[in-house]
mmCIF file of C-alpha atoms in Angstrom:
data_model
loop_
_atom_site.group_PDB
_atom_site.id
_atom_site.type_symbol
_atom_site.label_atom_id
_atom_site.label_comp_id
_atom_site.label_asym_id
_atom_site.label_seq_id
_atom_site.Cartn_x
_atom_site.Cartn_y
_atom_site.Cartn_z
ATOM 1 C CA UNK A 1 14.668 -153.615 -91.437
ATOM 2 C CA UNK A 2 11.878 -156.354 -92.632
ATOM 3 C CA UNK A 3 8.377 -156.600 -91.133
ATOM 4 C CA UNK A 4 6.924 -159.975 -91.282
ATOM 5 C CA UNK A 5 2.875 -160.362 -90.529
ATOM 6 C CA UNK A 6 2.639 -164.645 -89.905
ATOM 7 C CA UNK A 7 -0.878 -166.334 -89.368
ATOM 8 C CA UNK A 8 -2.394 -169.463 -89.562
ATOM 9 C CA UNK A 9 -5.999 -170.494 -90.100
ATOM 10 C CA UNK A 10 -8.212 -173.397 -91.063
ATOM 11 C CA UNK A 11 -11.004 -173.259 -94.033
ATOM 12 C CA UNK A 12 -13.416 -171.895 -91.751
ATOM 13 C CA UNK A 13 -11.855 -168.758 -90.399
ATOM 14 C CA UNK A 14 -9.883 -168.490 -94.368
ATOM 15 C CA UNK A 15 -12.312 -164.836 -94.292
ATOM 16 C CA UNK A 16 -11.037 -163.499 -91.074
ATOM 17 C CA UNK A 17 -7.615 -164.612 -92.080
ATOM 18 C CA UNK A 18 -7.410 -162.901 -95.780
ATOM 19 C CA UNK A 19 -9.182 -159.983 -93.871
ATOM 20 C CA UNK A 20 -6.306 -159.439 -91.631
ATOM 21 C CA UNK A 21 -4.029 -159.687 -94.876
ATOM 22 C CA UNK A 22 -5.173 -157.440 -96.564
ATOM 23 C CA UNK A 23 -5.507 -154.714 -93.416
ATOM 24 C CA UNK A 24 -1.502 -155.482 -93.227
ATOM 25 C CA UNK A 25 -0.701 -154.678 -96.824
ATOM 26 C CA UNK A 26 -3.345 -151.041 -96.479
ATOM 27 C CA UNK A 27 -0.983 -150.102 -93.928
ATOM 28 C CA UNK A 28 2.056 -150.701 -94.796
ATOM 29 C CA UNK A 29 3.283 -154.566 -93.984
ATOM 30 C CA UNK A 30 4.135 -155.552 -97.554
ATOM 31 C CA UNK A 31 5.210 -159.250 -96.256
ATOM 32 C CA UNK A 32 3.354 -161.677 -95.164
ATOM 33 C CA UNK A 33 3.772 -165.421 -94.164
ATOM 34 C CA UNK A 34 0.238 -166.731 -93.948
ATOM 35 C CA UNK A 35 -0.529 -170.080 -93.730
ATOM 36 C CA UNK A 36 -3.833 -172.832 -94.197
ATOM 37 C CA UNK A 37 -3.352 -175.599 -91.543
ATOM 38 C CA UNK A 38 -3.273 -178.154 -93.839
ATOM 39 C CA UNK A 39 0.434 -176.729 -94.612
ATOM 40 C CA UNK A 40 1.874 -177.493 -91.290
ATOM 41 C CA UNK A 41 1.427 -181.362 -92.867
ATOM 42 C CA UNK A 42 4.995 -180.587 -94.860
ATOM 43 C CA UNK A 43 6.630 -180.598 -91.512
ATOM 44 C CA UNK A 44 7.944 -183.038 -89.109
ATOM 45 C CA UNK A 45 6.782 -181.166 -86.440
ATOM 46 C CA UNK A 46 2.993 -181.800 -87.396
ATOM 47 C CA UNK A 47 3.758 -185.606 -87.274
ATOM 48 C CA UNK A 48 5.586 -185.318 -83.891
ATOM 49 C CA UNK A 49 2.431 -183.158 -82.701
ATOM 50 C CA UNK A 50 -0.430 -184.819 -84.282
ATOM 51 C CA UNK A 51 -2.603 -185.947 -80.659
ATOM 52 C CA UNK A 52 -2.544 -182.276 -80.050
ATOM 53 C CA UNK A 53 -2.789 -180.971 -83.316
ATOM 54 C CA UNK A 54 -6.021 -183.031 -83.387
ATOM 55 C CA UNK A 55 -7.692 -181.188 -80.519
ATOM 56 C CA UNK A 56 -10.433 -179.134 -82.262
ATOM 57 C CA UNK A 57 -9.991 -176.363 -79.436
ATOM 58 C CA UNK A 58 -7.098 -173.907 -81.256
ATOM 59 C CA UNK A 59 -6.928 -176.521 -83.969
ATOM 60 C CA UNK A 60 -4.202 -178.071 -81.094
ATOM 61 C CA UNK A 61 -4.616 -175.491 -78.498
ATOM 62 C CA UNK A 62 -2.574 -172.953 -80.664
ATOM 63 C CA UNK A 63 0.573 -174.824 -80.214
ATOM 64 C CA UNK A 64 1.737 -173.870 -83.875
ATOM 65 C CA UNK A 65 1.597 -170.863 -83.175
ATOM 66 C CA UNK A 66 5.129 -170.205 -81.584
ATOM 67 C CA UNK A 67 6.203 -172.366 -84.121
ATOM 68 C CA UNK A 68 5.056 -170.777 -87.348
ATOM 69 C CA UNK A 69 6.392 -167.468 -85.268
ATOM 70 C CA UNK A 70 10.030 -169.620 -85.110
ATOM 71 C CA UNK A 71 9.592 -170.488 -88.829
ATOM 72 C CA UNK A 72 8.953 -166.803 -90.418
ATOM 73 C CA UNK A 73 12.030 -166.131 -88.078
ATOM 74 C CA UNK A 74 13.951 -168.391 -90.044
ATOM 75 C CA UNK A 75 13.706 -166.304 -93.104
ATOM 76 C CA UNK A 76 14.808 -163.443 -92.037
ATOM 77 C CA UNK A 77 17.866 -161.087 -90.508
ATOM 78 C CA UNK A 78 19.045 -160.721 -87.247
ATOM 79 C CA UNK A 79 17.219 -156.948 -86.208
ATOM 80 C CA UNK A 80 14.513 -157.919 -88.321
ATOM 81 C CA UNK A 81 10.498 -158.499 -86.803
ATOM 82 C CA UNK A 82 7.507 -160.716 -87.188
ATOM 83 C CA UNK A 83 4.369 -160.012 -86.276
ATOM 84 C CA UNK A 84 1.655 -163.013 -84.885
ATOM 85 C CA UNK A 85 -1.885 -161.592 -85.073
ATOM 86 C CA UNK A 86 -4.836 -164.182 -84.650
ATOM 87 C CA UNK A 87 -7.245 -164.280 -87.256
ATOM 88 C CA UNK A 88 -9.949 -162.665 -85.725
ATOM 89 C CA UNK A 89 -8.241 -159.237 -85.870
ATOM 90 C CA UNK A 90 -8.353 -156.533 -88.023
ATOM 91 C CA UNK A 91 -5.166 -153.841 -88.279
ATOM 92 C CA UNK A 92 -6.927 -150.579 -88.428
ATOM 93 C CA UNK A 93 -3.713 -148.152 -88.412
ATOM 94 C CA UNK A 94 -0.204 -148.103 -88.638
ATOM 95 C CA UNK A 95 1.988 -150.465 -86.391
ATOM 96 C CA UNK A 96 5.042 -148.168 -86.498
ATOM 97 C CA UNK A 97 4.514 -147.120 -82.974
ATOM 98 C CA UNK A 98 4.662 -151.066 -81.809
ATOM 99 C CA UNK A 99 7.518 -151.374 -84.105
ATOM 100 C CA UNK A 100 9.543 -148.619 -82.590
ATOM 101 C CA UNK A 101 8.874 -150.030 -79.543
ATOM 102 C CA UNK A 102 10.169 -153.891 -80.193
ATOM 103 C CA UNK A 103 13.065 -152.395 -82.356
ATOM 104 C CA UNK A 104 14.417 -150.041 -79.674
ATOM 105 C CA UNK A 105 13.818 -151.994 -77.059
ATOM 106 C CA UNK A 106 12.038 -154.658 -76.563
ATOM 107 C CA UNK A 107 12.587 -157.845 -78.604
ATOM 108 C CA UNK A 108 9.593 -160.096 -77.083
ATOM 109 C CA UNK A 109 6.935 -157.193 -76.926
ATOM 110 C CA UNK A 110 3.687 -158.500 -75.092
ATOM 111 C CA UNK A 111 0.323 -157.287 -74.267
ATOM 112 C CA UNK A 112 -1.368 -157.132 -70.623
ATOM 113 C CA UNK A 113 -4.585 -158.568 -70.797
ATOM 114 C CA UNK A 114 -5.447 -156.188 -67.854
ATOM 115 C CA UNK A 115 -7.857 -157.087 -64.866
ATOM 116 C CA UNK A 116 -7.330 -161.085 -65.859
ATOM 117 C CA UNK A 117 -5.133 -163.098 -62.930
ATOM 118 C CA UNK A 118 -3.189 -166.305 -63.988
ATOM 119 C CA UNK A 119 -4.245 -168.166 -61.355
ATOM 120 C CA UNK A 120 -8.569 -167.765 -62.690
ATOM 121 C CA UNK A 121 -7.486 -168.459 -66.162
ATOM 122 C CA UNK A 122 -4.390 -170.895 -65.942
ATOM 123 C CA UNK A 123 -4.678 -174.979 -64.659
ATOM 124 C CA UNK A 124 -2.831 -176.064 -61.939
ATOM 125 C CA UNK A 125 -0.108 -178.427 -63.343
ATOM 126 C CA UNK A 126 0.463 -175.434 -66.004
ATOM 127 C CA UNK A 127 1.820 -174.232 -62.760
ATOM 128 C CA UNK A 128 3.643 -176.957 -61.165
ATOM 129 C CA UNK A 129 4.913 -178.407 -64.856
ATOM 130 C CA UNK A 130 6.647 -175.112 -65.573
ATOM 131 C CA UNK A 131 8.376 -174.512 -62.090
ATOM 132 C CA UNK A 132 5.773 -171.455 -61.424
ATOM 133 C CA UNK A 133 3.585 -172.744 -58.971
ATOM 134 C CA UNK A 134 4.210 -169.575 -56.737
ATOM 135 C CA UNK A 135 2.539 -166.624 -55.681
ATOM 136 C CA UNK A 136 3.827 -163.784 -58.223
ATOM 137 C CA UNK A 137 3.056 -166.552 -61.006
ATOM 138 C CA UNK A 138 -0.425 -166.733 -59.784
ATOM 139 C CA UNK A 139 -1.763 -163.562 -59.038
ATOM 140 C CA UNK A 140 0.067 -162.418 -62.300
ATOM 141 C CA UNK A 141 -1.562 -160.741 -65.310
ATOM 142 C CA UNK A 142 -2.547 -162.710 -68.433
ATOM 143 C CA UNK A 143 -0.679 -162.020 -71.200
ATOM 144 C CA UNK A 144 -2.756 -161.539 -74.508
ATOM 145 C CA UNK A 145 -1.703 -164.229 -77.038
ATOM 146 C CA UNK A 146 -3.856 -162.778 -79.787
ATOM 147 C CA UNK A 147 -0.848 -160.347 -80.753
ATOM 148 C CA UNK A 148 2.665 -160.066 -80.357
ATOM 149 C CA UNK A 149 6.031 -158.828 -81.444
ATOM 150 C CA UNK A 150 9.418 -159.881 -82.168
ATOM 151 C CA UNK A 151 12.247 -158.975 -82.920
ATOM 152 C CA UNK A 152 15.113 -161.381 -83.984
ATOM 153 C CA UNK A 153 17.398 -161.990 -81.567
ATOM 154 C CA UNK A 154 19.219 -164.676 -79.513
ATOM 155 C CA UNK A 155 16.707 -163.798 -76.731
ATOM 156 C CA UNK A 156 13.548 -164.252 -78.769
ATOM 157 C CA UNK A 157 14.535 -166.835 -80.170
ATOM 158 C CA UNK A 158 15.132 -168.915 -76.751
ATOM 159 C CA UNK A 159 12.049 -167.471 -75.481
ATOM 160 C CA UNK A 160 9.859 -168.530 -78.814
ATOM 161 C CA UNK A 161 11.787 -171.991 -78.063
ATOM 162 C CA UNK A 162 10.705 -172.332 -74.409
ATOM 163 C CA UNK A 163 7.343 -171.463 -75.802
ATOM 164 C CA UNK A 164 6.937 -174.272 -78.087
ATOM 165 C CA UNK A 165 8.761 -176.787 -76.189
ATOM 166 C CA UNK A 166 6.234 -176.183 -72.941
ATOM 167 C CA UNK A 167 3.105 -176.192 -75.180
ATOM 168 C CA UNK A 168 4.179 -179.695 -76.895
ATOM 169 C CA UNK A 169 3.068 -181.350 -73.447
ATOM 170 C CA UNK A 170 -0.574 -182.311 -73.236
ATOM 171 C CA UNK A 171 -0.560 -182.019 -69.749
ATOM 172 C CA UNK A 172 0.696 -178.136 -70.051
ATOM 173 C CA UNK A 173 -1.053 -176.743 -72.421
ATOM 174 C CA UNK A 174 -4.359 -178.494 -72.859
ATOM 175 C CA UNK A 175 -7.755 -178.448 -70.499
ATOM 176 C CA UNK A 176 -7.283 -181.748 -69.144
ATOM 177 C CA UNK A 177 -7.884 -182.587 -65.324
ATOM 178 C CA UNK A 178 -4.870 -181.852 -63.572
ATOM 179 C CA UNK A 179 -2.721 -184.834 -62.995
ATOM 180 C CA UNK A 180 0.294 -183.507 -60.472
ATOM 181 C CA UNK A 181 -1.757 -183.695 -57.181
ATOM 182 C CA UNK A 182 -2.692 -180.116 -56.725
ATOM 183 C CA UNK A 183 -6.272 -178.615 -57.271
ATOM 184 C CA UNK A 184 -7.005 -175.617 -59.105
ATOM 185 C CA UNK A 185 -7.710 -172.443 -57.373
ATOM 186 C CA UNK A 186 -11.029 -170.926 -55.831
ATOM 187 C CA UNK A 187 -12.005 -169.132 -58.161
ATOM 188 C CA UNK A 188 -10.502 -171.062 -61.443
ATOM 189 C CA UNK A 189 -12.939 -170.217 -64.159
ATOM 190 C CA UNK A 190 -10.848 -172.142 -67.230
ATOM 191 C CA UNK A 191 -7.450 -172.832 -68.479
ATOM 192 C CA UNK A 192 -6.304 -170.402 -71.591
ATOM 193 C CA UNK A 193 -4.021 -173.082 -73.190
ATOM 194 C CA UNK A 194 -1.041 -171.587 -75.167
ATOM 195 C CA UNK A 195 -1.619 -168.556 -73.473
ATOM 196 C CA UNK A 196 -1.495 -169.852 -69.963
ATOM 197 C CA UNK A 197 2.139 -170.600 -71.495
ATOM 198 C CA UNK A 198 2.839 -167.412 -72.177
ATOM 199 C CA UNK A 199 1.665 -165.635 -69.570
ATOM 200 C CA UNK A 200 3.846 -167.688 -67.120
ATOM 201 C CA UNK A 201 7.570 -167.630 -69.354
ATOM 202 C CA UNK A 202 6.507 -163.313 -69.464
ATOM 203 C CA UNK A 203 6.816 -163.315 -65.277
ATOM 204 C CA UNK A 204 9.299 -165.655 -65.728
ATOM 205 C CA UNK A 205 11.592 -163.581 -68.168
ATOM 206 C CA UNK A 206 9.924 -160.109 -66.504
ATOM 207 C CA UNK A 207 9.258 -158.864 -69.880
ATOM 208 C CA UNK A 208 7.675 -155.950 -69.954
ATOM 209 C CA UNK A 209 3.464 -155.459 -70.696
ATOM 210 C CA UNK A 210 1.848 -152.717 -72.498
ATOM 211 C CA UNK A 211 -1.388 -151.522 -73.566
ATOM 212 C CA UNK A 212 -2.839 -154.092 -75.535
ATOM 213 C CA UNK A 213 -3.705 -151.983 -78.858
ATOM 214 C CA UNK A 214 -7.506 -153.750 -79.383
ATOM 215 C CA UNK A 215 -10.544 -151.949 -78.351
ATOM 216 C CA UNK A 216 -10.178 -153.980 -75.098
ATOM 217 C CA UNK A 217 -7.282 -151.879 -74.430
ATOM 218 C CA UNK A 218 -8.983 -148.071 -74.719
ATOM 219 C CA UNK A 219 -9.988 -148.355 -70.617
ATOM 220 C CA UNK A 220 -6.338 -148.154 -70.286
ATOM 221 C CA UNK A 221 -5.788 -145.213 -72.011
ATOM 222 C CA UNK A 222 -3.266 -142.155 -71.270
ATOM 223 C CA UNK A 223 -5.452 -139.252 -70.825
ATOM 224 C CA UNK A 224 -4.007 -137.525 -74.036
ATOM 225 C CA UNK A 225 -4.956 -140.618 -76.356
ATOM 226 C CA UNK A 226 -8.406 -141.111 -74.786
ATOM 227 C CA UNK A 227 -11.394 -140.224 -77.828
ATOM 228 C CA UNK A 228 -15.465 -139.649 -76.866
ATOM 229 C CA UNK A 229 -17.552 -142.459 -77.218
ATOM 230 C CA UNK A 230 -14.740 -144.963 -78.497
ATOM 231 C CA UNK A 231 -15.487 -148.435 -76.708
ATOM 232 C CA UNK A 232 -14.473 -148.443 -73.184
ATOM 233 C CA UNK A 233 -14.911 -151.658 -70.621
ATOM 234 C CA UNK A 234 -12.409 -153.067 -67.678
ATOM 235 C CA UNK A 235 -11.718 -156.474 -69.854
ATOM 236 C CA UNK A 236 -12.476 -158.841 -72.424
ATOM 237 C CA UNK A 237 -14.100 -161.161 -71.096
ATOM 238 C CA UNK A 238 -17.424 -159.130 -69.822
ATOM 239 C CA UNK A 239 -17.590 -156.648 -72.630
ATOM 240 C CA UNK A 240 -20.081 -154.466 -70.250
ATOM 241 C CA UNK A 241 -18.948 -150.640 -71.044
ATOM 242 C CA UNK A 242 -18.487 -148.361 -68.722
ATOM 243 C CA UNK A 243 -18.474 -144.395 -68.589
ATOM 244 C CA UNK A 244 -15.139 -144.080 -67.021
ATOM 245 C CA UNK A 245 -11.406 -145.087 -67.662
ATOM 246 C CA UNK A 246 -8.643 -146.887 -65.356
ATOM 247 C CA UNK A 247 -6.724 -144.594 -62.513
ATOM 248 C CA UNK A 248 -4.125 -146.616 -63.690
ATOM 249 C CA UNK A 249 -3.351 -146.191 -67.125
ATOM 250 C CA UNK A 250 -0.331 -148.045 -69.078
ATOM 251 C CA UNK A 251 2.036 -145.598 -69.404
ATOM 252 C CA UNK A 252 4.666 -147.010 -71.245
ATOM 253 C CA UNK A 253 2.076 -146.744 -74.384
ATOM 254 C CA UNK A 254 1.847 -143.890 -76.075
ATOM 255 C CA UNK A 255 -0.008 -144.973 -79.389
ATOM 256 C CA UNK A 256 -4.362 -144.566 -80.035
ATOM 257 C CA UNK A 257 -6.507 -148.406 -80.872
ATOM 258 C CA UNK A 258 -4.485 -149.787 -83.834
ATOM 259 C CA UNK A 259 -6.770 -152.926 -84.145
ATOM 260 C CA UNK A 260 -9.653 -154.639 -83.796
ATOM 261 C CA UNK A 261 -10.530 -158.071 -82.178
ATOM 262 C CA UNK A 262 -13.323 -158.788 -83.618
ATOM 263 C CA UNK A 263 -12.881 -162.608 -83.328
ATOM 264 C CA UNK A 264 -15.542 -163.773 -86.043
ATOM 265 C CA UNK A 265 -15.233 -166.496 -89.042
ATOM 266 C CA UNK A 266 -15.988 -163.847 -91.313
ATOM 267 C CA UNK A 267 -14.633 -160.775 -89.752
ATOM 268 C CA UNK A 268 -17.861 -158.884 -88.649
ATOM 269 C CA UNK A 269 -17.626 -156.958 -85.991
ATOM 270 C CA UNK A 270 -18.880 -158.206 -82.359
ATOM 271 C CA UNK A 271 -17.953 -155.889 -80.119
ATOM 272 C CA UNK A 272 -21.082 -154.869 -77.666
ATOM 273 C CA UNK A 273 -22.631 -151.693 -77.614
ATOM 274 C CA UNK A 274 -23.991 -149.653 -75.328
ATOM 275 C CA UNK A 275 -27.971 -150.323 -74.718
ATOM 276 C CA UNK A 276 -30.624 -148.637 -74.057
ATOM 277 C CA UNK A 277 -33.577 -149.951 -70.592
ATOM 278 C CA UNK A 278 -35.717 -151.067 -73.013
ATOM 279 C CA UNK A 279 -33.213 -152.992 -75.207
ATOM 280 C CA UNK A 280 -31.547 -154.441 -71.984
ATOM 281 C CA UNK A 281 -35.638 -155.830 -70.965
ATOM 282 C CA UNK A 282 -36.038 -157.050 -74.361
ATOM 283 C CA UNK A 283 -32.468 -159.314 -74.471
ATOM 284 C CA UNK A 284 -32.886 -160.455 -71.162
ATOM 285 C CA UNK A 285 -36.356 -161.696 -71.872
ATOM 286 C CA UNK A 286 -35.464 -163.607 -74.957
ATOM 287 C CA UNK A 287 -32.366 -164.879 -73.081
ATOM 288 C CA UNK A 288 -34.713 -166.040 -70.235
ATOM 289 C CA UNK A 289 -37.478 -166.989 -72.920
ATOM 290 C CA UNK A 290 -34.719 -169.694 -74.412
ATOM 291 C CA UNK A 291 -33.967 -170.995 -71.560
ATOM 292 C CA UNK A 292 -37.352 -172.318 -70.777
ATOM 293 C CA UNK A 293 -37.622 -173.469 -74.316
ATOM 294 C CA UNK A 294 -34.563 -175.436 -74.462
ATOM 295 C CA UNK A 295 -35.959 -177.005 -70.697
ATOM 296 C CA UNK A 296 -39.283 -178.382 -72.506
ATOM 297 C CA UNK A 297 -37.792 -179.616 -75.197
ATOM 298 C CA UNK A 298 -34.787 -181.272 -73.899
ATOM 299 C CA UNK A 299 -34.765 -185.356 -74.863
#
């Protein structure tokens, strides 16, 4: 069975991305389709694309990204896998446990991003454009398009397909006011583009979450896998830590943090730590401080 790690980047996160490479190959992926945008110029589908493809957001909202997932497919055997992993992540153990997982039996394997409804984090005509626009599509959990396996089959491969083929329209998978007549919900704090997608087709197709292996994912922790003082908050997007884990832990995921989402050009890490009173005065003055200087000097 072949394991295929695919990726794309521009110049400016080329670090991150040769980074991630080179984590694949220390543990154990020895292939690796990684690509510079400027490649997806060979192909017709960049030409077909190009108004989103300009967007500076995702360099085109991510939409090649099911489609450079489609073309390492291409290359390889039916059984086989590819890996997607965003540039801004590190591998810092072996995969085989998400492997096992996909192989056996799970061919679109998918990570909860846990605590994170669709309906805060996903536009209304997302909604109404993909025949979703219904309660267990709204208060639904965010899938985590940063990572993701799978393994080739007839079923990926439509799934991958419905993928692309939803994010190709501007009106789906970009930020744009909603055009369909219906307002966002109370609530709606921004629209997550290709993974707004995803999130939606994963309901839709009731595949299966699990644990998403990041540090965001430790909270979520079986008991057994659980390690003192490894980083520990309720979600991604307010990296606060906390002193205690979830009551309800993903249980279907029985592997330790295998990477790290550290998200940066040059692949530093930016995961916050724990601070101290004093440390907490001193950033909240200079954040306050800033504030009032960017107020008298505003033109």
């Amino acid at each position: 069975m072949r394991v295929v790690l695919t990726n794309l980047s521009n110049k400016l996160y080329e670090q991150s991305r040769f980074r991630l490479n080179y984590s694949a190959l220390k543990h154990g992926i020895k292939e690796i389709n990684s690509l510079d945008f400027e490649d997806l110029k060979a192909f017709a589908f960049y030409e077909e694309n190009k108004k989103i493809l300009q967007a500076a957001k995702g360099i085109g909202y991510w939409l090649w990204k099911p489609f450079i997932i489609l073309q390492a497919m291409k290359k390889i055997s039916e059984g086989d896998i590819v890996i997607y992993a965003d540039c801004g992540i590190e591998i810092i153990d072996s995969l085989d446990p998400l492997i096992s997982i996909c192989r056996k039996n799970n061919p679109v394997l998918l990570f909860a991003n846990e605590n994170l409804k669709n309906k805060f984090w996903t536009k209304r005509d997302c909604f109404v454009i993909m025949h979703c626009d219904e309660k267990k599509y709204w208060d639904g959990l965010q899938s985590d398009a940063s990572f993701s396996l799978f393994r080739k089959s007839p079923q990926a491969e439509s799934f991958l397909n419905e993928w692309l083929n939803y994010c190709r329209d501007e009106r789906v998978i970009s930020g744009n006011p909603n055009v369909c007549g219906k307002k966002n919900f109370f609530g709606f704090k921004e629209h997550r583009w290709d993974q707004s997608v995803l999130s939606l087709l994963a309901i839709k197709h009731d595949i299966e979450l699990f644990r998403v292996p990041t540090q965001y994912g430790n909270h979520y922790k079986l008991p057994e896998l659980r390690i003192p003082g490894e980083f520990n908050c309720v979600n991604q997007v307010y990296q606060k830590q906390v002193n205690f884990y979830s009551s309800r832990p993903y249980r279907n995921s029985h592997y330790y943090q295998l990477l790290s989402h550290h998200r940066t050009k040059a692949g530093a890490d930016t995961v916050e730590k724990k601070l101290s009173i004093a440390q907490l005065i001193l950033k909240s003055g200079k954040r306050r401080w800033g504030k009032i200087r960017r107020y008298l000097t505003r033109t």
